[in-house]
GROMACS .gro file of C-alpha atoms in nm:
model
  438
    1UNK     CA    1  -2.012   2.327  -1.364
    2UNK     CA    2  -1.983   1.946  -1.362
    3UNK     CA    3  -2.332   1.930  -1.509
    4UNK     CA    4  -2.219   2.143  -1.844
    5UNK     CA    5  -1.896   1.921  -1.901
    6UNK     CA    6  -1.992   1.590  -1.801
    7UNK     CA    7  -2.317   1.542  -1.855
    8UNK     CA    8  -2.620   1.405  -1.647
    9UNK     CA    9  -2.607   1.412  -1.254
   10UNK     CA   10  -2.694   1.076  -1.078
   11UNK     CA   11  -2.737   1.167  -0.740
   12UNK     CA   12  -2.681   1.388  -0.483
   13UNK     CA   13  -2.549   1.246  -0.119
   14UNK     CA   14  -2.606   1.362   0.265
   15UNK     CA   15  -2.371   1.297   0.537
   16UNK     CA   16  -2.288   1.461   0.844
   17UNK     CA   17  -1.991   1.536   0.635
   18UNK     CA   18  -1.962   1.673   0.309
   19UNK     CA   19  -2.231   1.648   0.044
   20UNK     CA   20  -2.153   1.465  -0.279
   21UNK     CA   21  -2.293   1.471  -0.648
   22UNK     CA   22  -2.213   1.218  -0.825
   23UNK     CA   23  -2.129   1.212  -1.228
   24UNK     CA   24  -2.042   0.893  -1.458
   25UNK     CA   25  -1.810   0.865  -1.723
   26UNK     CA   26  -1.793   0.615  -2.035
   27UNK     CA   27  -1.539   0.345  -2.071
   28UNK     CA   28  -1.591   0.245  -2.414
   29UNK     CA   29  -1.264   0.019  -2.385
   30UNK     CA   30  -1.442  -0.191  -2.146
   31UNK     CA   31  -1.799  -0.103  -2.208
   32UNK     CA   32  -1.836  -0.030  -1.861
   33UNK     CA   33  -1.909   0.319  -1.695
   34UNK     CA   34  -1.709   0.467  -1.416
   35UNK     CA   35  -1.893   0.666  -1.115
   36UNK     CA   36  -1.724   1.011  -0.970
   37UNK     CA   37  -1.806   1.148  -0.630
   38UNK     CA   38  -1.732   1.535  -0.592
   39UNK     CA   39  -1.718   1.653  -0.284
   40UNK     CA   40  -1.726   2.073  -0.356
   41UNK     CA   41  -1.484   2.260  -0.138
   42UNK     CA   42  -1.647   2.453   0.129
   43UNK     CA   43  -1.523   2.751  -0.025
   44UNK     CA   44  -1.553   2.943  -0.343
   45UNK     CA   45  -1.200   2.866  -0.393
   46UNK     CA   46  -0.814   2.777  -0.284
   47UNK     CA   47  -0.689   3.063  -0.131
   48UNK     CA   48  -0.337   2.970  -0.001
   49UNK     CA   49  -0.272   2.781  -0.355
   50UNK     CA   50  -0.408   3.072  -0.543
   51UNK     CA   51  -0.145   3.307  -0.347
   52UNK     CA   52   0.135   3.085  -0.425
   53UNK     CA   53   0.033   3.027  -0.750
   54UNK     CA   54   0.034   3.281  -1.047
   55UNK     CA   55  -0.295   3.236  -1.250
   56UNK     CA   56  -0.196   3.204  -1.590
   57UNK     CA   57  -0.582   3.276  -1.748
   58UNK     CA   58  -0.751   3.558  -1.587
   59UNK     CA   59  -1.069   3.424  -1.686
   60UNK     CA   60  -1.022   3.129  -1.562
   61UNK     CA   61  -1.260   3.016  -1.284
   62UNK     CA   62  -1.059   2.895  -1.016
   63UNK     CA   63  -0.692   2.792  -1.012
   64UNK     CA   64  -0.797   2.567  -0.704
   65UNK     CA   65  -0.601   2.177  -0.820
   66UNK     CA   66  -0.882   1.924  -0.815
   67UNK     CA   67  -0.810   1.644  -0.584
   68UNK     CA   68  -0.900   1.293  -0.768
   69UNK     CA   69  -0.848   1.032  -0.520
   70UNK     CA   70  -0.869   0.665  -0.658
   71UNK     CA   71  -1.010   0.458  -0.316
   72UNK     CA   72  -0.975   0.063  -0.231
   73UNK     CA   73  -1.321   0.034  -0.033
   74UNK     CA   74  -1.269   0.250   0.253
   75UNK     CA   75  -1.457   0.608   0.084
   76UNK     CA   76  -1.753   0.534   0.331
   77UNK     CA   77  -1.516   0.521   0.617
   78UNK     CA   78  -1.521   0.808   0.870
   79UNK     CA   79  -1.149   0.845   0.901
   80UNK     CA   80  -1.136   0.933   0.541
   81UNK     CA   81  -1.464   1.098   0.500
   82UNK     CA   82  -1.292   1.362   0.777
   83UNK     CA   83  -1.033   1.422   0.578
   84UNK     CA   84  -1.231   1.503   0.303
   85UNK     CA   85  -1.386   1.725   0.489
   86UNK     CA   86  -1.104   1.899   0.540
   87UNK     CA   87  -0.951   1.883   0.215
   88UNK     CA   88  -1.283   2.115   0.123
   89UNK     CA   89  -1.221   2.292   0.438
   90UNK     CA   90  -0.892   2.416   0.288
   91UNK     CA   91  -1.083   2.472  -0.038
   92UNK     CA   92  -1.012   2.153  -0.285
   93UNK     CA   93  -1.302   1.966  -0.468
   94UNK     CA   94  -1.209   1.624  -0.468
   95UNK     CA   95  -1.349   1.358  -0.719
   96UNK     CA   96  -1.350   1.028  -0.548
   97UNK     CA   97  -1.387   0.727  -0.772
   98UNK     CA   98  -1.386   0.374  -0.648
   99UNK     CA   99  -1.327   0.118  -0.990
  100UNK     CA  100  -1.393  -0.201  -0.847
  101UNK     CA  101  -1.732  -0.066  -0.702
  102UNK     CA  102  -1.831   0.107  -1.058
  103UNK     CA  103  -1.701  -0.191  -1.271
  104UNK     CA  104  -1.917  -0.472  -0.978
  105UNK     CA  105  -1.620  -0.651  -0.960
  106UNK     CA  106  -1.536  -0.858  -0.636
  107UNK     CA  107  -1.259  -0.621  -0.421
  108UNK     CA  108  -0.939  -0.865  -0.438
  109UNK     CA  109  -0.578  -0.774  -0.461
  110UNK     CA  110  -0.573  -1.001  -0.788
  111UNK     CA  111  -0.874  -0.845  -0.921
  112UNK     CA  112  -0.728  -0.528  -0.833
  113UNK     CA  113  -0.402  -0.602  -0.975
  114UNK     CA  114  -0.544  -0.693  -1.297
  115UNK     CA  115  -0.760  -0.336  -1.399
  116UNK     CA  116  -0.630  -0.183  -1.708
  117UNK     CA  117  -0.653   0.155  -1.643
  118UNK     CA  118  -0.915   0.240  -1.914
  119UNK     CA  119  -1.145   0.369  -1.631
  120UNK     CA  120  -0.883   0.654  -1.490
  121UNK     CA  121  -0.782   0.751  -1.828
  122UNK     CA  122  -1.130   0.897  -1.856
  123UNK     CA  123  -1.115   1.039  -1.534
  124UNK     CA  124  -0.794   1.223  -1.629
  125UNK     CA  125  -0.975   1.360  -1.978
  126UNK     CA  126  -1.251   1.458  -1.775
  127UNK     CA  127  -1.068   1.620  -1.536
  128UNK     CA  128  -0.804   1.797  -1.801
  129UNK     CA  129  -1.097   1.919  -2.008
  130UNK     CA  130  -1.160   2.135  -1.697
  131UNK     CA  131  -0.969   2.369  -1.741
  132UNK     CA  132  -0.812   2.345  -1.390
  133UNK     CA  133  -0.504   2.151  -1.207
  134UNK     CA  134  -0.571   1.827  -1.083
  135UNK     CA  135  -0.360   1.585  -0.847
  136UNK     CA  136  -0.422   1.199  -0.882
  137UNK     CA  137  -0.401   1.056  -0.574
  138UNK     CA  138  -0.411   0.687  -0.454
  139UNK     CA  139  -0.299   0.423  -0.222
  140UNK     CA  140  -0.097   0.099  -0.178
  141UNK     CA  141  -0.171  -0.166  -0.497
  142UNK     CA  142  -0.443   0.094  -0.653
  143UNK     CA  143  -0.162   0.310  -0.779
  144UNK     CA  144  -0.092   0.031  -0.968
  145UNK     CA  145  -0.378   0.137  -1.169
  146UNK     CA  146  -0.338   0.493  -1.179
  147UNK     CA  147   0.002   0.468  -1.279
  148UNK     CA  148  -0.134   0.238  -1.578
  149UNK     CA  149  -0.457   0.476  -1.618
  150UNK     CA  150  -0.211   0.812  -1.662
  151UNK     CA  151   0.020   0.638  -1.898
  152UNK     CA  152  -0.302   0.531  -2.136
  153UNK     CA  153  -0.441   0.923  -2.118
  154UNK     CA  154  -0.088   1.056  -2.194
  155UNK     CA  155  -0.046   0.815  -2.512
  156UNK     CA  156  -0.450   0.894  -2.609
  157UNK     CA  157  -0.474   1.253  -2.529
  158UNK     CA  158  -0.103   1.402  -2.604
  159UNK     CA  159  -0.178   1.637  -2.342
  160UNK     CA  160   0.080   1.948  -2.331
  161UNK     CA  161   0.406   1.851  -2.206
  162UNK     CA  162   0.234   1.541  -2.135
  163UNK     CA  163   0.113   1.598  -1.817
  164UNK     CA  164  -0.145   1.935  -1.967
  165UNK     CA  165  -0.282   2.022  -1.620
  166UNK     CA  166  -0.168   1.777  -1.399
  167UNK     CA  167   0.046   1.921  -1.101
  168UNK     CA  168   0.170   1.588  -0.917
  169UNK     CA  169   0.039   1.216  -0.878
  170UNK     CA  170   0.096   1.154  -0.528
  171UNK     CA  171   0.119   0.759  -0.455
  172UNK     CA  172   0.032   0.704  -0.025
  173UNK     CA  173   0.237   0.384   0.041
  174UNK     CA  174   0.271   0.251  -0.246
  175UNK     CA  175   0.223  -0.094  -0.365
  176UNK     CA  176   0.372  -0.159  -0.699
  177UNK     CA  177   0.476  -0.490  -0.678
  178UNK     CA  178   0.358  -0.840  -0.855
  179UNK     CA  179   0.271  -1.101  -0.518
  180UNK     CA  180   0.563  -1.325  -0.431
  181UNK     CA  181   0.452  -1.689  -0.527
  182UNK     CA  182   0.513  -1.785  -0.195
  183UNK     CA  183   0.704  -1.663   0.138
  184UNK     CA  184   1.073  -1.559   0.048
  185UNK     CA  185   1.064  -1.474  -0.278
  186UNK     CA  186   1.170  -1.121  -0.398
  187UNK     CA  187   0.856  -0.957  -0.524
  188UNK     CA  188   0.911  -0.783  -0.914
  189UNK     CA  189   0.789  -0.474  -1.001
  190UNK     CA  190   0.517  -0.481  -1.264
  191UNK     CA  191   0.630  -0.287  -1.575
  192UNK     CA  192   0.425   0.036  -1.590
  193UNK     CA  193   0.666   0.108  -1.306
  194UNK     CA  194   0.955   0.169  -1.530
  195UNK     CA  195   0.727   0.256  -1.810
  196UNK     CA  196   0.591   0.547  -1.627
  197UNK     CA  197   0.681   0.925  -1.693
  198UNK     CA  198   0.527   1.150  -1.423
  199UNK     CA  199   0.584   1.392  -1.149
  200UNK     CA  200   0.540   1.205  -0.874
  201UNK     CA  201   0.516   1.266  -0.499
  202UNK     CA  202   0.500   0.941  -0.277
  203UNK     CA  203   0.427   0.958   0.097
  204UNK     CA  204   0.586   0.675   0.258
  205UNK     CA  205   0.518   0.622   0.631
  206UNK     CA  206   0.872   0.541   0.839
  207UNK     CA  207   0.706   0.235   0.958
  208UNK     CA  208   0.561   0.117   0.627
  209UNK     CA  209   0.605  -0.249   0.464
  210UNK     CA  210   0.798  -0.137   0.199
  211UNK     CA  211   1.079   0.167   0.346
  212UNK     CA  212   1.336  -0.060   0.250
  213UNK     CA  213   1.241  -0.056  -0.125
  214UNK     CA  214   1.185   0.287  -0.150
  215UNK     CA  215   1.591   0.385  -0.359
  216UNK     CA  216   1.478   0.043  -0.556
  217UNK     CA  217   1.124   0.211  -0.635
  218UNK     CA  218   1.266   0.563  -0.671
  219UNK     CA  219   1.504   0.423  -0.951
  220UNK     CA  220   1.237   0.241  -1.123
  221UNK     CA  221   0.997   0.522  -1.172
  222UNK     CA  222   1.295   0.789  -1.280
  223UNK     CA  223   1.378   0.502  -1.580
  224UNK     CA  224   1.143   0.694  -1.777
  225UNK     CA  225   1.157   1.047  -1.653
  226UNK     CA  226   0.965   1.077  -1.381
  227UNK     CA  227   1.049   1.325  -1.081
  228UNK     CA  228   1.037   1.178  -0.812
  229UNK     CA  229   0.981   1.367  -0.441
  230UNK     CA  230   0.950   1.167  -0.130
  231UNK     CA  231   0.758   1.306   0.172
  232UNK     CA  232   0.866   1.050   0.501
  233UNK     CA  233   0.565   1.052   0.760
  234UNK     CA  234   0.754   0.942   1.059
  235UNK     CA  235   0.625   0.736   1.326
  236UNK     CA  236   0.338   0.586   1.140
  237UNK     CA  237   0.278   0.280   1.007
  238UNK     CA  238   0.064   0.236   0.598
  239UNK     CA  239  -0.289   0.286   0.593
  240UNK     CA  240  -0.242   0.544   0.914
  241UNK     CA  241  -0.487   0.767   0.834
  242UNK     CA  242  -0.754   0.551   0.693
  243UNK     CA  243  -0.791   0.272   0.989
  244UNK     CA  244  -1.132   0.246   1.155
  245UNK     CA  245  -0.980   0.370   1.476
  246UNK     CA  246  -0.712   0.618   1.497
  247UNK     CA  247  -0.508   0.722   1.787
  248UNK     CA  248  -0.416   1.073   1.913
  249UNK     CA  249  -0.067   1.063   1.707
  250UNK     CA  250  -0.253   0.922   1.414
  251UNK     CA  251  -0.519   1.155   1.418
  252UNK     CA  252  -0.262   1.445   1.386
  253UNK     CA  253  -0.101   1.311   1.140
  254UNK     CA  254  -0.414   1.238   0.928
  255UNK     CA  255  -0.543   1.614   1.032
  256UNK     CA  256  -0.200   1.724   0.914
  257UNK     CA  257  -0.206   1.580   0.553
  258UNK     CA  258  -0.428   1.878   0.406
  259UNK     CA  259  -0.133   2.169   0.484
  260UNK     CA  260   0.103   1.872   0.406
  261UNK     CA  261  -0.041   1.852   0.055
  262UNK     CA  262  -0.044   2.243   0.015
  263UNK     CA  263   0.314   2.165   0.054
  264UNK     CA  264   0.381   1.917  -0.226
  265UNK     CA  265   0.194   2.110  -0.474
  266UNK     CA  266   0.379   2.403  -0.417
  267UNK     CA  267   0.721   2.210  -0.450
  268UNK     CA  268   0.594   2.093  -0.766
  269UNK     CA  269   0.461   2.421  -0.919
  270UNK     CA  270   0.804   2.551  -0.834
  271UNK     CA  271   0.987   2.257  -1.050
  272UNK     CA  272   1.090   2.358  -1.420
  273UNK     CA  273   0.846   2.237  -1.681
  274UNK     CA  274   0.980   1.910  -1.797
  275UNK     CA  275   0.853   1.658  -2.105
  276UNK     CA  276   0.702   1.337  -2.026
  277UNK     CA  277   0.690   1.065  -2.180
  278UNK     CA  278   0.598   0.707  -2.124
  279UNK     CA  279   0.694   0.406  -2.275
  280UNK     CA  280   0.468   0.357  -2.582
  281UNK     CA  281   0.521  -0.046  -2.578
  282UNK     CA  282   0.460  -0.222  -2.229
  283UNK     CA  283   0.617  -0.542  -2.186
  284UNK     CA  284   0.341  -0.826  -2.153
  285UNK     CA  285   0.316  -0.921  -1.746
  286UNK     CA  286   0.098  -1.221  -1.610
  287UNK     CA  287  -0.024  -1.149  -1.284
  288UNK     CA  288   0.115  -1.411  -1.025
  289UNK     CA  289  -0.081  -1.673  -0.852
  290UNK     CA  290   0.035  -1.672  -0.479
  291UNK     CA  291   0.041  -2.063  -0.409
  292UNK     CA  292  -0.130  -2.128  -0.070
  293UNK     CA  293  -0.046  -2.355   0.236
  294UNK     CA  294   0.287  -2.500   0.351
  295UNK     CA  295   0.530  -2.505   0.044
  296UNK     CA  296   0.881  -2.631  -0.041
  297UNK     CA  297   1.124  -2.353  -0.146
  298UNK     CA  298   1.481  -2.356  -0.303
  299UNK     CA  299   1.717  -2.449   0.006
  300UNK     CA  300   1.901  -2.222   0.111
  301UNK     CA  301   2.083  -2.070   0.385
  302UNK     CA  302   1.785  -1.842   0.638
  303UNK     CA  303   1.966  -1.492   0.664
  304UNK     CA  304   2.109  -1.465   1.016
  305UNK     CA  305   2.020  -1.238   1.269
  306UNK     CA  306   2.035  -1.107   1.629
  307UNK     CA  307   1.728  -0.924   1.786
  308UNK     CA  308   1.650  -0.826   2.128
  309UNK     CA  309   1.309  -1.015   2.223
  310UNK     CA  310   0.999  -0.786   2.362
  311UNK     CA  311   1.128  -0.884   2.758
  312UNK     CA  312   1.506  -0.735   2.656
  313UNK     CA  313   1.660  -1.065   2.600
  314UNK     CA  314   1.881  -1.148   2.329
  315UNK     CA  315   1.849  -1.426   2.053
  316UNK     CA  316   2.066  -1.547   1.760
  317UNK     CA  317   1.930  -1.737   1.504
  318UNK     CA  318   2.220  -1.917   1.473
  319UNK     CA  319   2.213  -2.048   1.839
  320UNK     CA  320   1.975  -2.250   1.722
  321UNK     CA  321   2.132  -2.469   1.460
  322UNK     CA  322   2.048  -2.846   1.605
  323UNK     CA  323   1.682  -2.772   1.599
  324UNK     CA  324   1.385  -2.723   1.339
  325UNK     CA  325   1.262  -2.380   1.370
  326UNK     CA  326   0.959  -2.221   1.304
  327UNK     CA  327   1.060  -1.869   1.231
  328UNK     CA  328   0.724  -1.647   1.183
  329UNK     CA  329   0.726  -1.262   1.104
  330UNK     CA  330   0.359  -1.094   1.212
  331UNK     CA  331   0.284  -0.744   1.381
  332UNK     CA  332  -0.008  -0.782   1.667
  333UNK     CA  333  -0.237  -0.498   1.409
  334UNK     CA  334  -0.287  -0.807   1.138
  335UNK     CA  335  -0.566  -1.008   1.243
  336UNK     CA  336  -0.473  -1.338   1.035
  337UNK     CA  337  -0.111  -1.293   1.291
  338UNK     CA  338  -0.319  -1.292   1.573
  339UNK     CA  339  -0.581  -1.595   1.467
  340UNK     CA  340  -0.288  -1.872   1.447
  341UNK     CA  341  -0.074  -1.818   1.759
  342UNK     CA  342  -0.310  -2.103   1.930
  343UNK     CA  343  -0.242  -2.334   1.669
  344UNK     CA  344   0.152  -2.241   1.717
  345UNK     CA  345   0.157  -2.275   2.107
  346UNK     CA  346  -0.024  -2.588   2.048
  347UNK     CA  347   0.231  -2.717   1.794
  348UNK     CA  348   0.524  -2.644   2.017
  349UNK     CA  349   0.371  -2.847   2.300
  350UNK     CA  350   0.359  -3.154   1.980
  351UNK     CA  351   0.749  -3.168   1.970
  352UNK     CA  352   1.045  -3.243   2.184
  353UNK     CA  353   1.208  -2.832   2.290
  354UNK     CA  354   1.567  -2.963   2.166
  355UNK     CA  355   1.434  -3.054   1.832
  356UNK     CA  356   1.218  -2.797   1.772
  357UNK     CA  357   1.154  -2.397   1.854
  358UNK     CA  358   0.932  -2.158   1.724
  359UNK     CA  359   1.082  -1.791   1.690
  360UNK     CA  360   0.844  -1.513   1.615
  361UNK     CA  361   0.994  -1.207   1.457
  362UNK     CA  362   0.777  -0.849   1.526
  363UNK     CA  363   0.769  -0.592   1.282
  364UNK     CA  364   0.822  -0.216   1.340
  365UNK     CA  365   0.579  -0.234   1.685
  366UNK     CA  366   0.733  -0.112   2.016
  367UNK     CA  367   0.793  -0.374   2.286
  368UNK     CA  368   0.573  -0.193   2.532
  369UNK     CA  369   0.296  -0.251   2.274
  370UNK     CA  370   0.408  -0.624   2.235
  371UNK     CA  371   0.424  -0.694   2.659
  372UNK     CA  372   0.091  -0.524   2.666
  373UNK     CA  373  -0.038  -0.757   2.377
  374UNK     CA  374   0.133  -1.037   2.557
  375UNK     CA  375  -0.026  -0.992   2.839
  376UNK     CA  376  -0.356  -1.052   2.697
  377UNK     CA  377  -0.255  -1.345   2.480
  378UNK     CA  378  -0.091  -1.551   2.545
  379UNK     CA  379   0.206  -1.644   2.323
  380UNK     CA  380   0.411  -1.924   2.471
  381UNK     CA  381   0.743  -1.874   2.220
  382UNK     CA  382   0.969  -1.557   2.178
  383UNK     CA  383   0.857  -1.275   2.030
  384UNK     CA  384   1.172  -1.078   1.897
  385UNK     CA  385   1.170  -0.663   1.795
  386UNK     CA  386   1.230  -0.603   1.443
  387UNK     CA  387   1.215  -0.219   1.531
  388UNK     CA  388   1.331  -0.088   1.234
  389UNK     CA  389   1.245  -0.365   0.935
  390UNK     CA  390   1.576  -0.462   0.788
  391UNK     CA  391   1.531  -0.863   0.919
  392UNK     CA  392   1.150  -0.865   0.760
  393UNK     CA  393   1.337  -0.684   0.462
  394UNK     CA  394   1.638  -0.946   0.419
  395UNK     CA  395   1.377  -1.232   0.421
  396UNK     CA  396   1.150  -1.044   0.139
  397UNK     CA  397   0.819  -1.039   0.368
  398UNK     CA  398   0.558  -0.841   0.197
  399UNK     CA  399   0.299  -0.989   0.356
  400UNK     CA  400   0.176  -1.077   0.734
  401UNK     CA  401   0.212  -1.328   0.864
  402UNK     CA  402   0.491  -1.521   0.678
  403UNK     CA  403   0.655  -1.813   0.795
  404UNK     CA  404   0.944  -2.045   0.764
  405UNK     CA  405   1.073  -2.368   0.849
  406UNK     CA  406   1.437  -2.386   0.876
  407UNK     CA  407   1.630  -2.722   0.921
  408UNK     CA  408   1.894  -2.824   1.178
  409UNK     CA  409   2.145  -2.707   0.906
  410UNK     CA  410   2.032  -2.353   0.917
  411UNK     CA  411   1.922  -2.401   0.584
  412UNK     CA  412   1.518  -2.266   0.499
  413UNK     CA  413   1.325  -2.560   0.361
  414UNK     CA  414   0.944  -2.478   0.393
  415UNK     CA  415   0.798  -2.124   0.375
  416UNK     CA  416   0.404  -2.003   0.366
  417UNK     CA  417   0.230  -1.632   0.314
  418UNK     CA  418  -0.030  -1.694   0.534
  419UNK     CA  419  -0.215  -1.763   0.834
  420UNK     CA  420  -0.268  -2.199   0.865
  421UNK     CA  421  -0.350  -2.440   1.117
  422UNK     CA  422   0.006  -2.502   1.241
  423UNK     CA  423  -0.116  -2.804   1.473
  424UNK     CA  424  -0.256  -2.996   1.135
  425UNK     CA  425  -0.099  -3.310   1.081
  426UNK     CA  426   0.025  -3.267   0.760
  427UNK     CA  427   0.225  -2.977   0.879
  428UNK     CA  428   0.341  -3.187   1.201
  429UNK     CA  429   0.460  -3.445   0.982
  430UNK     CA  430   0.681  -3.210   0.742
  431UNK     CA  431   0.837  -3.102   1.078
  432UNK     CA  432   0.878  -3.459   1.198
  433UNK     CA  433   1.039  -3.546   0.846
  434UNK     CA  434   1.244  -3.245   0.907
  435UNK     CA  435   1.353  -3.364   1.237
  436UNK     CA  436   1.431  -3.731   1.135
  437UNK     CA  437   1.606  -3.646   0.795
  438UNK     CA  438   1.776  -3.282   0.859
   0.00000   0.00000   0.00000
């Protein structure tokens, strides 16, 4: 079927998993071509969706939705190539197409940040000249793209009601936000956000970056007219069911997101037909330059807090006014967290303890996981629970690890979105200048 509608196969794929033929696509906005992976359902067709569904086209040959997921590198991991597996198991094809890897583009968030969209419009007229329902599906910054990609096929195609045969775009942990120039500031959403008209489902894990900004995100994509559905994954944390690794609550919760999915698409066959219709201007948006290293920020007064620390004891940041502190927010799963502690244990030991303190802040991670983490490096400041986010949310962290230097006034004076040498002595003498001049 794919070779009557879209023209020359490329190649065909063994795994121990599912088998793929591949298909391209011409961008003639970019002069580039875009490469689609289908991975055929094991069966002939969707059963459960065809039951819940009523076929509108006797004729037609299968109501099954065509799964189109847009992937960030990871389509040769095994994590996701078992879920695809089971996605066909439960009878969807699914087109996988990976834009930075078609386009030979180096895989950055800038880079990815910057696509136009052009190559998932075509995707989406592919798909729509089908015949059959499809479901766009994405994660974190690439739905960016797709959201951008849908918009361009909706003003280019006028498909019916402007969605034609599109049943839901469903956005995993979504990323939608421009980078923060540096550590503090509130991100902004880039403008296809409000621009958009969709239905959209997004999945948003209860331990995710970004729970906080989900009523913010919610009202930014309804601007337009998009219906919006949220599906809350509890316990797990973005990216679950795509690390290289996955434990046993992990694994059921990434074996669980096929009948999950049956689930979304029949909530949204069930909605009433509704028109969409995106913004025909978009505002003009430069893509921000994160600045890197140890940077002066706006002073201002560093929210206050109290958290209990991973050994049950309790700390208030504003205990420590007197003192320069070193207040760092990381989570022991981000390698870059893990790389500087030495250079932060070694910088304590630089400074006199009633001048200076470093205060780590945890995100979302149990403290049995921390004092087992602890206990294999060693960390020689306190590590405080952020169990449920709102402290990484009131200080705008987006990114691990993140960092600030706060003055004996309380006030912040110094923040940085990234892993450094903390023992350098450029940074010791900020803190010494801190010290001598609060």
């Amino acid at each position: 079927m794919y070779r009557l509608i879209m023209g020359t196969l490329i190649s065909v794929c063994f795994s121990a998993f599912a088998q793929a033929e591949s298909f391209s696509l011409a961008v003639p906005e970019l002069n580039e071509e875009v490469t689609v992976s289908v991975y055929s359902s094991t069966f002939a067709n969707n059963e459960v969706f065809d039951n819940q569904v009523q076929k509108e086209d006797s004729n037609q040959v299968s109501n099954s939705p065509i799964l189109i997921w847009f992937t960030e590198g990871y389509a040769e991991r095994s994590t996701f190539r078992g879920l695809i597996q089971m996605l066909n198991d439960t009878g969807f094809d699914v087109w996988q197409v990976d834009l930075l890897e078609s386009y030979f583009i180096e895989r950055t968030p800038s880079n990815v940040r910057q696509l136009s969209g052009h190559g998932v419009s075509a995707v989406f007229s592919a798909a729509q000249e089908t015949g059959r329902p499809f479901v766009p599906i994405s994660t974190g910054r690439m739905n960016l793209i797709l959201l951008r990609g849908a918009r361009l096929w909706q003003l280019a195609d006028k498909p019916e009601n402007g969605i034609g045969h599109l049943l839901t775009t469903v956005l995993f942990f979504p990323n939608l936000y421009d980078a923060a120039k540096k550590a503090g500031d509130a991100p902004q959403f880039f403008p296809i956000v409000s621009a958009t008209s969709l239905p959209i489902t997004i999945v948003q894990p209860s331990e995710g970056t970004f729970r906080w900004k989900l009523p913010e995100l919610q009202a930014a994509l309804e601007n337009k007219g998009s219906l919006v559905s949220i599906a809350a994954i509890a316990g797990m944390r973005d990216w679950y069911f795509l690390r290289r690794q996955l434990d046993e609550p992990t694994r059921i919760a990434r074996d669980d997101i096929p009948n999950q999915l049956q689930n979304w698409l029949t909530l949204s066959s069930s909605m009433k037909p509704l028109l969409y219709k995106p913004s025909k201007q978009l505002e003009e948006f430069a893509v921000t330059q994160r600045i890197k290293g140890l940077v002066e920020i706006s002073e201002r007064e560093a929210p206050r807090f109290e958290l209990q620390s991973a050994k049950g004891q309790s700390l208030n940041l504003s205990d420590k006014r007197g003192k320069v502190v070193l207040l760092n927010f990381w989570a022991s799963w981000c390698p870059p967290c893990v790389k500087e502690i030495p250079s932060m244990n070694r910088l304590a030991q630089s400074f006199d303890a009633n001048q200076f303190e470093i205060v780590s802040i945890n995100f979302k991670e149990s403290p049995e996981v921390i004092t087992e983490f602890m206990s294999q490096v060693q960390v020689d400041f306190p590590v405080l629970m952020d169990l449920d986010g709102k402290v990484s949310a009131e200080y705008e962290i987006f990114s691990f690890p993140s960092s600030f230097l706060i003055d004996a006034n309380g006030q912040l004076r110094y923040s940085v979105n990234a892993a450094i040498e903390w023992d350098e002595e450029t940074v010791k003498q900020i803190i010494q200048e801190l010290i001598t001049h609060p």
